PDB file of C-alpha atoms and ligand atoms in Angstrom:
ATOM      1  CA  MET A   1       8.563  30.902 -10.816  1.00 81.00           C
ATOM      2  CA  VAL A   2       7.745  27.619  -9.082  1.00 89.00           C
ATOM      3  CA  GLY A   3       5.967  27.855  -5.709  1.00 93.00           C
ATOM      4  CA  THR A   4       3.328  29.865  -3.862  1.00 95.00           C
ATOM      5  CA  ILE A   5       3.856  33.370  -2.470  1.00 97.00           C
ATOM      6  CA  ASN A   6       1.767  33.684   0.695  1.00 97.00           C
ATOM      7  CA  THR A   7      -0.067  36.854   1.686  1.00 98.00           C
ATOM      8  CA  PRO A   8       0.595  38.525   5.076  1.00 98.00           C
ATOM      9  CA  ASP A   9      -2.710  37.102   6.375  1.00 98.00           C
ATOM     10  CA  GLU A  10      -1.733  33.593   5.264  1.00 98.00           C
ATOM     11  CA  ILE A  11       1.697  33.994   6.820  1.00 98.00           C
ATOM     12  CA  ALA A  12       0.092  34.978  10.135  1.00 98.00           C
ATOM     13  CA  LEU A  13      -2.009  31.791  10.093  1.00 98.00           C
ATOM     14  CA  LEU A  14       0.994  29.642   9.151  1.00 98.00           C
ATOM     15  CA  ARG A  15       2.970  31.206  11.990  1.00 98.00           C
ATOM     16  CA  GLU A  16       0.249  30.369  14.519  1.00 98.00           C
ATOM     17  CA  GLY A  17      -0.265  26.863  13.097  1.00 98.00           C
ATOM     18  CA  GLY A  18       3.467  26.229  13.117  1.00 98.00           C
ATOM     19  CA  LYS A  19       3.721  27.195  16.757  1.00 98.00           C
ATOM     20  CA  ARG A  20       0.861  24.863  17.643  1.00 98.00           C
ATOM     21  CA  LEU A  21       2.451  22.032  15.660  1.00 98.00           C
ATOM     22  CA  ALA A  22       5.828  22.548  17.326  1.00 98.00           C
ATOM     23  CA  HIS A  23       4.124  22.345  20.704  1.00 98.00           C
ATOM     24  CA  ALA A  24       2.161  19.178  19.824  1.00 98.00           C
ATOM     25  CA  VAL A  25       5.259  17.412  18.455  1.00 98.00           C
ATOM     26  CA  ALA A  26       7.388  18.446  21.445  1.00 98.00           C
ATOM     27  CA  GLU A  27       4.765  17.226  23.919  1.00 98.00           C
ATOM     28  CA  THR A  28       4.424  13.941  22.019  1.00 98.00           C
ATOM     29  CA  ALA A  29       8.217  13.574  21.975  1.00 98.00           C
ATOM     30  CA  LYS A  30       8.231  13.847  25.771  1.00 98.00           C
ATOM     31  CA  LYS A  31       6.053  10.715  25.885  1.00 98.00           C
ATOM     32  CA  VAL A  32       8.594   8.625  23.954  1.00 98.00           C
ATOM     33  CA  ALA A  33       9.836   6.000  26.426  1.00 98.00           C
ATOM     34  CA  VAL A  34      10.630   2.308  26.644  1.00 98.00           C
ATOM     35  CA  GLY A  35       7.420   0.237  26.552  1.00 98.00           C
ATOM     36  CA  VAL A  36       5.256   2.928  24.954  1.00 98.00           C
ATOM     37  CA  LYS A  37       3.321   1.816  21.853  1.00 98.00           C
ATOM     38  CA  THR A  38       3.539   4.042  18.796  1.00 98.00           C
ATOM     39  CA  HIS A  39      -0.258   4.123  18.374  1.00 98.00           C
ATOM     40  CA  GLU A  40      -0.485   5.673  21.850  1.00 98.00           C
ATOM     41  CA  LEU A  41       1.777   8.494  20.651  1.00 98.00           C
ATOM     42  CA  ASN A  42      -0.438   8.908  17.577  1.00 98.00           C
ATOM     43  CA  ASP A  43      -3.550   9.271  19.722  1.00 98.00           C
ATOM     44  CA  TYR A  44      -1.845  11.741  22.056  1.00 98.00           C
ATOM     45  CA  PHE A  45      -0.688  13.920  19.147  1.00 98.00           C
ATOM     46  CA  GLU A  46      -4.137  13.876  17.542  1.00 98.00           C
ATOM     47  CA  GLN A  47      -5.783  14.844  20.821  1.00 98.00           C
ATOM     48  CA  LEU A  48      -3.406  17.805  21.284  1.00 98.00           C
ATOM     49  CA  VAL A  49      -4.002  19.057  17.743  1.00 98.00           C
ATOM     50  CA  ARG A  50      -7.804  18.733  17.940  1.00 98.00           C
ATOM     51  CA  ALA A  51      -7.898  20.369  21.381  1.00 98.00           C
ATOM     52  CA  GLY A  52      -6.600  23.520  19.683  1.00 96.00           C
ATOM     53  CA  GLY A  53      -9.400  23.364  17.106  1.00 98.00           C
ATOM     54  CA  ASP A  54      -7.048  22.218  14.340  1.00 98.00           C
ATOM     55  CA  GLU A  55      -6.770  19.060  12.238  1.00 98.00           C
ATOM     56  CA  PRO A  56      -3.921  16.581  11.830  1.00 98.00           C
ATOM     57  CA  ALA A  57      -2.996  17.360   8.229  1.00 98.00           C
ATOM     58  CA  PHE A  58      -1.654  13.914   7.336  1.00 98.00           C
ATOM     59  CA  LEU A  59      -4.757  11.924   8.393  1.00 98.00           C
ATOM     60  CA  ASN A  60      -6.499  10.759   5.184  1.00 98.00           C
ATOM     61  CA  TYR A  61      -4.033  12.683   3.013  1.00 97.00           C
ATOM     62  CA  GLN A  62      -3.465  10.837  -0.260  1.00 96.00           C
ATOM     63  CA  PRO A  63      -0.184  11.693  -1.971  1.00 92.00           C
ATOM     64  CA  ARG A  64      -0.032  11.414  -5.749  1.00 89.00           C
ATOM     65  CA  GLY A  65       0.582   7.798  -6.699  1.00 90.00           C
ATOM     66  CA  ALA A  66      -0.552   6.383  -3.336  1.00 94.00           C
ATOM     67  CA  LYS A  67      -3.153   3.571  -3.432  1.00 95.00           C
ATOM     68  CA  ARG A  68      -4.964   4.739  -0.303  1.00 97.00           C
ATOM     69  CA  PRO A  69      -5.079   7.718   2.064  1.00 98.00           C
ATOM     70  CA  PHE A  70      -2.633   7.867   4.980  1.00 98.00           C
ATOM     71  CA  PRO A  71      -4.431   6.194   7.889  1.00 98.00           C
ATOM     72  CA  ALA A  72      -2.818   7.917  10.912  1.00 98.00           C
ATOM     73  CA  SER A  73      -2.519  11.410  12.397  1.00 98.00           C
ATOM     74  CA  ILE A  74       1.272  11.446  12.642  1.00 98.00           C
ATOM     75  CA  CYS A  75       4.050   9.483  10.944  1.00 98.00           C
ATOM     76  CA  ILE A  76       6.113   7.503  13.449  1.00 98.00           C
ATOM     77  CA  SER A  77       9.189   5.715  12.131  1.00 98.00           C
ATOM     78  CA  VAL A  78      11.488   3.627  14.332  1.00 98.00           C
ATOM     79  CA  ASN A  79      15.162   2.736  13.725  1.00 98.00           C
ATOM     80  CA  GLU A  80      15.497   1.399  10.134  1.00 98.00           C
ATOM     81  CA  GLU A  81      12.191   3.060   9.240  1.00 98.00           C
ATOM     82  CA  VAL A  82      13.139   6.404   7.700  1.00 98.00           C
ATOM     83  CA  VAL A  83       9.815   8.214   7.240  1.00 98.00           C
ATOM     84  CA  HIS A  84       6.038   7.682   6.844  1.00 98.00           C
ATOM     85  CA  GLY A  85       5.680   4.869   9.395  1.00 98.00           C
ATOM     86  CA  ILE A  86       2.025   4.134  10.266  1.00 98.00           C
ATOM     87  CA  PRO A  87       1.643   3.990  14.060  1.00 98.00           C
ATOM     88  CA  THR A  88      -1.981   2.834  13.960  1.00 97.00           C
ATOM     89  CA  GLU A  89      -1.268  -0.239  11.798  1.00 97.00           C
ATOM     90  CA  ASN A  90       2.324  -1.349  12.202  1.00 90.00           C
ATOM     91  CA  THR A  91       2.381  -0.451  15.867  1.00 94.00           C
ATOM     92  CA  ARG A  92       5.764  -0.837  17.501  1.00 96.00           C
ATOM     93  CA  VAL A  93       6.555  -1.110  21.186  1.00 98.00           C
ATOM     94  CA  ILE A  94       9.446   1.244  21.845  1.00 98.00           C
ATOM     95  CA  LYS A  95      12.588  -0.469  23.117  1.00 98.00           C
ATOM     96  CA  ASP A  96      15.662   0.834  24.901  1.00 98.00           C
ATOM     97  CA  GLY A  97      17.890   2.779  22.498  1.00 98.00           C
ATOM     98  CA  ASP A  98      15.328   3.053  19.690  1.00 98.00           C
ATOM     99  CA  ILE A  99      15.508   6.087  17.384  1.00 99.00           C
ATOM    100  CA  VAL A 100      11.934   7.357  17.135  1.00 99.00           C
ATOM    101  CA  LYS A 101      11.030   9.838  14.395  1.00 98.00           C
ATOM    102  CA  LEU A 102       7.853  11.870  14.852  1.00 99.00           C
ATOM    103  CA  ASP A 103       6.673  13.717  11.725  1.00 98.00           C
ATOM    104  CA  GLY A 104       3.454  15.671  12.092  1.00 98.00           C
ATOM    105  CA  GLY A 105       1.381  18.161  10.161  1.00 98.00           C
ATOM    106  CA  VAL A 106      -1.275  20.599  11.341  1.00 98.00           C
ATOM    107  CA  ARG A 107      -4.020  22.282   9.341  1.00 98.00           C
ATOM    108  CA  HIS A 108      -4.805  25.528  11.125  1.00 98.00           C
ATOM    109  CA  ARG A 109      -7.679  27.490   9.551  1.00 98.00           C
ATOM    110  CA  GLY A 110      -6.911  25.887   6.215  1.00 98.00           C
ATOM    111  CA  LEU A 111      -3.128  26.306   6.215  1.00 98.00           C
ATOM    112  CA  ILE A 112      -0.616  23.529   6.720  1.00 98.00           C
ATOM    113  CA  THR A 113       2.758  23.297   8.455  1.00 98.00           C
ATOM    114  CA  ASP A 114       5.021  20.237   8.672  1.00 98.00           C
ATOM    115  CA  HIS A 115       7.605  19.348  11.350  1.00 98.00           C
ATOM    116  CA  ALA A 116       9.683  16.331  12.379  1.00 99.00           C
ATOM    117  CA  VAL A 117      12.041  15.444  15.204  1.00 99.00           C
ATOM    118  CA  SER A 118      14.149  12.394  16.074  1.00 99.00           C
ATOM    119  CA  VAL A 119      14.447  11.259  19.672  1.00 98.00           C
ATOM    120  CA  ILE A 120      16.157   8.275  21.277  1.00 98.00           C
ATOM    121  CA  ALA A 121      14.334   6.260  23.948  1.00 98.00           C
ATOM    122  CA  GLY A 122      16.252   5.267  27.063  1.00 98.00           C
ATOM    123  CA  ASN A 123      19.981   4.656  26.680  1.00 98.00           C
ATOM    124  CA  ALA A 124      21.379   5.867  23.357  1.00 98.00           C
ATOM    125  CA  GLN A 125      24.247   4.268  21.457  1.00 98.00           C
ATOM    126  CA  PRO A 126      26.921   6.907  20.670  1.00 98.00           C
ATOM    127  CA  GLU A 127      26.617   6.356  16.890  1.00 98.00           C
ATOM    128  CA  ASP A 128      22.848   6.833  17.065  1.00 98.00           C
ATOM    129  CA  GLU A 129      23.293  10.041  19.044  1.00 98.00           C
ATOM    130  CA  ALA A 130      25.795  11.289  16.454  1.00 98.00           C
ATOM    131  CA  LEU A 131      23.358  10.425  13.651  1.00 99.00           C
ATOM    132  CA  VAL A 132      20.474  12.292  15.288  1.00 99.00           C
ATOM    133  CA  ARG A 133      22.661  15.308  16.078  1.00 98.00           C
ATOM    134  CA  GLY A 134      24.247  15.352  12.609  1.00 99.00           C
ATOM    135  CA  THR A 135      20.903  15.209  10.821  1.00 99.00           C
ATOM    136  CA  ARG A 136      19.676  18.135  12.894  1.00 98.00           C
ATOM    137  CA  GLN A 137      22.882  20.011  12.039  1.00 98.00           C
ATOM    138  CA  ALA A 138      22.135  19.413   8.341  1.00 99.00           C
ATOM    139  CA  LEU A 139      18.627  20.800   8.799  1.00 98.00           C
ATOM    140  CA  MET A 140      20.007  23.979  10.347  1.00 98.00           C
ATOM    141  CA  ALA A 141      22.584  24.313   7.544  1.00 98.00           C
ATOM    142  CA  GLY A 142      19.819  23.889   4.961  1.00 98.00           C
ATOM    143  CA  ILE A 143      17.716  26.521   6.718  1.00 98.00           C
ATOM    144  CA  GLN A 144      20.613  28.984   6.702  1.00 98.00           C
ATOM    145  CA  ALA A 145      20.806  28.605   2.914  1.00 98.00           C
ATOM    146  CA  ALA A 146      17.047  29.162   2.456  1.00 98.00           C
ATOM    147  CA  ARG A 147      17.034  32.869   1.616  1.00 98.00           C
ATOM    148  CA  GLY A 148      15.277  34.969  -0.966  1.00 98.00           C
ATOM    149  CA  GLY A 149      17.418  35.089  -4.115  1.00 98.00           C
ATOM    150  CA  ASN A 150      19.014  31.704  -3.445  1.00 98.00           C
ATOM    151  CA  ARG A 151      17.883  28.524  -5.184  1.00 98.00           C
ATOM    152  CA  THR A 152      16.645  25.152  -3.956  1.00 98.00           C
ATOM    153  CA  GLY A 153      20.058  23.714  -4.869  1.00 98.00           C
ATOM    154  CA  ASP A 154      21.672  25.966  -2.252  1.00 98.00           C
ATOM    155  CA  ILE A 155      19.599  24.204   0.422  1.00 98.00           C
ATOM    156  CA  SER A 156      20.393  20.780  -1.091  1.00 98.00           C
ATOM    157  CA  ALA A 157      24.119  21.514  -1.221  1.00 98.00           C
ATOM    158  CA  ALA A 158      24.184  22.730   2.394  1.00 98.00           C
ATOM    159  CA  VAL A 159      22.398  19.580   3.612  1.00 98.00           C
ATOM    160  CA  GLU A 160      24.615  17.326   1.502  1.00 98.00           C
ATOM    161  CA  ALA A 161      27.823  18.984   2.728  1.00 98.00           C
ATOM    162  CA  VAL A 162      27.004  18.159   6.356  1.00 99.00           C
ATOM    163  CA  GLY A 163      26.149  14.558   5.492  1.00 98.00           C
ATOM    164  CA  VAL A 164      29.359  14.105   3.521  1.00 98.00           C
ATOM    165  CA  GLU A 165      31.481  15.713   6.230  1.00 98.00           C
ATOM    166  CA  LEU A 166      30.001  13.470   8.929  1.00 98.00           C
ATOM    167  CA  GLY A 167      30.061  10.352   6.737  1.00 98.00           C
ATOM    168  CA  PHE A 168      26.368   9.450   6.888  1.00 98.00           C
ATOM    169  CA  GLY A 169      24.194   7.979   4.132  1.00 98.00           C
ATOM    170  CA  ILE A 170      22.216  10.875   2.644  1.00 98.00           C
ATOM    171  CA  VAL A 171      18.742   9.727   1.571  1.00 98.00           C
ATOM    172  CA  PHE A 172      18.486  11.242  -1.911  1.00 98.00           C
ATOM    173  CA  GLU A 173      15.198   9.638  -3.023  1.00 97.00           C
ATOM    174  CA  LEU A 174      13.157  11.810  -0.651  1.00 97.00           C
ATOM    175  CA  GLY A 175      13.339  15.512   0.117  1.00 98.00           C
ATOM    176  CA  GLY A 176      11.733  18.751   1.203  1.00 98.00           C
ATOM    177  CA  HIS A 177       8.910  20.597  -0.490  1.00 98.00           C
ATOM    178  CA  GLY A 178       6.717  23.640  -0.560  1.00 98.00           C
ATOM    179  CA  VAL A 179       3.899  23.515   2.007  1.00 98.00           C
ATOM    180  CA  GLY A 180       1.073  25.724   3.242  1.00 98.00           C
ATOM    181  CA  HIS A 181      -1.953  25.246   1.011  1.00 98.00           C
ATOM    182  CA  HIS A 182      -1.292  21.539   0.425  1.00 97.00           C
ATOM    183  CA  VAL A 183       0.780  18.946   2.286  1.00 97.00           C
ATOM    184  CA  HIS A 184       3.154  18.765  -0.685  1.00 97.00           C
ATOM    185  CA  GLU A 185       3.655  21.680  -3.055  1.00 97.00           C
ATOM    186  CA  GLU A 186       6.346  22.795  -5.427  1.00 97.00           C
ATOM    187  CA  PRO A 187       9.236  23.362  -5.306  1.00 98.00           C
ATOM    188  CA  TYR A 188      10.815  19.987  -4.521  1.00 98.00           C
ATOM    189  CA  ILE A 189      13.980  20.305  -2.418  1.00 98.00           C
ATOM    190  CA  PRO A 190      16.365  17.361  -2.836  1.00 98.00           C
ATOM    191  CA  ASN A 191      18.749  16.518  -0.008  1.00 98.00           C
ATOM    192  CA  VAL A 192      21.683  16.424  -2.422  1.00 98.00           C
ATOM    193  CA  GLY A 193      22.485  18.900  -5.172  1.00 98.00           C
ATOM    194  CA  ASP A 194      24.549  21.774  -6.474  1.00 98.00           C
ATOM    195  CA  ALA A 195      24.500  25.332  -5.146  1.00 98.00           C
ATOM    196  CA  GLY A 196      23.130  27.876  -7.581  1.00 98.00           C
ATOM    197  CA  THR A 197      20.878  25.357  -9.355  1.00 98.00           C
ATOM    198  CA  GLY A 198      17.161  24.597  -9.056  1.00 98.00           C
ATOM    199  CA  ASP A 199      14.159  26.795  -8.389  1.00 98.00           C
ATOM    200  CA  LEU A 200      14.467  30.399  -7.223  1.00 98.00           C
ATOM    201  CA  LEU A 201      13.515  31.110  -3.581  1.00 98.00           C
ATOM    202  CA  VAL A 202      11.251  34.144  -3.285  1.00 98.00           C
ATOM    203  CA  PRO A 203      10.188  35.929  -0.067  1.00 98.00           C
ATOM    204  CA  GLY A 204       6.737  34.733   0.974  1.00 98.00           C
ATOM    205  CA  MET A 205       7.369  31.108   0.003  1.00 98.00           C
ATOM    206  CA  VAL A 206       6.891  28.533   2.743  1.00 98.00           C
ATOM    207  CA  LEU A 207       9.079  25.438   2.542  1.00 98.00           C
ATOM    208  CA  ALA A 208       9.478  22.220   4.503  1.00 98.00           C
ATOM    209  CA  ILE A 209      13.177  21.326   4.679  1.00 98.00           C
ATOM    210  CA  GLU A 210      13.798  17.738   5.795  1.00 98.00           C
ATOM    211  CA  PRO A 211      17.143  15.922   5.692  1.00 99.00           C
ATOM    212  CA  MET A 212      17.217  12.169   6.344  1.00 99.00           C
ATOM    213  CA  PHE A 213      20.538  10.480   7.089  1.00 99.00           C
ATOM    214  CA  THR A 214      21.420   6.824   7.705  1.00 99.00           C
ATOM    215  CA  LEU A 215      24.235   4.896   9.365  1.00 98.00           C
ATOM    216  CA  GLY A 216      24.713   2.858   6.173  1.00 98.00           C
ATOM    217  CA  THR A 217      23.976   3.313   2.497  1.00 98.00           C
ATOM    218  CA  PRO A 218      21.468   5.991   1.439  1.00 98.00           C
ATOM    219  CA  LYS A 219      19.162   3.542  -0.391  1.00 98.00           C
ATOM    220  CA  VAL A 220      15.547   3.179   0.778  1.00 98.00           C
ATOM    221  CA  ARG A 221      12.542   1.048  -0.186  1.00 98.00           C
ATOM    222  CA  VAL A 222       8.825   1.172   0.592  1.00 97.00           C
ATOM    223  CA  LYS A 223       7.311  -1.557   2.764  1.00 97.00           C
ATOM    224  CA  PHE A 224       4.223  -3.662   2.018  1.00 95.00           C
ATOM    225  CA  ASP A 225       1.951  -1.028   3.583  1.00 97.00           C
ATOM    226  CA  GLY A 226       2.655   1.374   0.714  1.00 97.00           C
ATOM    227  CA  TYR A 227       3.922   4.123   3.003  1.00 98.00           C
ATOM    228  CA  THR A 228       6.756   3.162   5.323  1.00 98.00           C
ATOM    229  CA  TYR A 229      10.195   3.889   3.883  1.00 98.00           C
ATOM    230  CA  VAL A 230      12.953   1.730   5.367  1.00 98.00           C
ATOM    231  CA  THR A 231      16.667   1.633   4.681  1.00 98.00           C
ATOM    232  CA  LYS A 232      17.539  -1.100   2.176  1.00 98.00           C
ATOM    233  CA  ASP A 233      20.468  -2.256   4.290  1.00 98.00           C
ATOM    234  CA  GLY A 234      18.482  -2.209   7.554  1.00 98.00           C
ATOM    235  CA  THR A 235      20.673   0.431   9.209  1.00 98.00           C
ATOM    236  CA  ARG A 236      19.169   3.139  11.350  1.00 98.00           C
ATOM    237  CA  ALA A 237      18.031   6.540  10.106  1.00 99.00           C
ATOM    238  CA  ALA A 238      17.296   9.990  11.518  1.00 99.00           C
ATOM    239  CA  HIS A 239      15.025  12.746  10.194  1.00 99.00           C
ATOM    240  CA  TRP A 240      14.487  16.386  11.147  1.00 99.00           C
ATOM    241  CA  GLU A 241      12.166  18.888   9.544  1.00 99.00           C
ATOM    242  CA  HIS A 242      11.093  22.496   9.910  1.00 99.00           C
ATOM    243  CA  THR A 243       8.636  24.618   7.982  1.00 98.00           C
ATOM    244  CA  VAL A 244      10.307  27.941   7.156  1.00 98.00           C
ATOM    245  CA  LEU A 245       9.206  31.243   5.651  1.00 98.00           C
ATOM    246  CA  ILE A 246      11.525  32.650   2.978  1.00 98.00           C
ATOM    247  CA  THR A 247      12.418  36.317   3.529  1.00 98.00           C
ATOM    248  CA  ASP A 248      15.076  38.706   2.209  1.00 95.00           C
ATOM    249  CA  LYS A 249      17.294  37.757   5.137  1.00 95.00           C
ATOM    250  CA  ALA A 250      17.573  34.614   7.269  1.00 93.00           C
ATOM    251  CA  PRO A 251      14.379  32.552   7.019  1.00 97.00           C
ATOM    252  CA  GLU A 252      11.839  32.459   9.803  1.00 98.00           C
ATOM    253  CA  ILE A 253      11.355  29.009  11.315  1.00 98.00           C
ATOM    254  CA  LEU A 254       7.579  28.679  11.630  1.00 98.00           C
ATOM    255  CA  THR A 255       7.679  25.381  13.544  1.00 98.00           C
ATOM    256  CA  ALA A 256       9.959  26.580  16.342  1.00 97.00           C
ATOM    257  CA  LEU A 257       8.629  26.420  19.899  1.00 92.00           C
TER     258      LEU A 257
HETATM  259 MG1   MG B 301       7.516  17.011   4.861  1.00 62.25          MG
END
């Protein structure tokens, strides 16, 4: 078996941490507005997390293969930036109609949850609204497939089906993952794949499911900063993510409000 089975005590901590993270991300999302600088959103998120006695899990986290630790408390990615934007370095001033992706992690008493939302500042273009809504729909479809006895490929296939149906680019080079004791754990959950394939889902596993869709091709590249993924064709992207607990029945969303 690939992945960690959490104890009831660990699950209780993940549940509390997830709730706190959902709150911090939602409050930060409320601050997204035209003229706001992304580093201001980073500072606000960090302050909310620390006020609860927790730590921003992504600050100083060094993924395998990265040349340096992540230098911000939350990933903020705007428009053609897909994920892992650094608000404290490549600060952006939010403009009317921008798609702003907030992806945060919280370490609550040692245990980590991961959650992302996409919001549009000011007046949204209809295609951007459809992209944001469709990506969220794919997340919910993936969550529905995340049940004990299923496999990671069932989640992948459910996410992919929504992307194909709606005609969006499905970012296949990045995906979901186990979470809880580390920011990234096994199993890896691709955003495209075949039902019935991949790693077995077992009750007690905690997974971050995170579809990313684009308005163009699905290809992405990493920017000079070593972290920010952007679409190769420069089209806009959306990203949604929940941390879920696998059970015998429908999964429990740990990062719901
Ligand atoms: Mg994640």
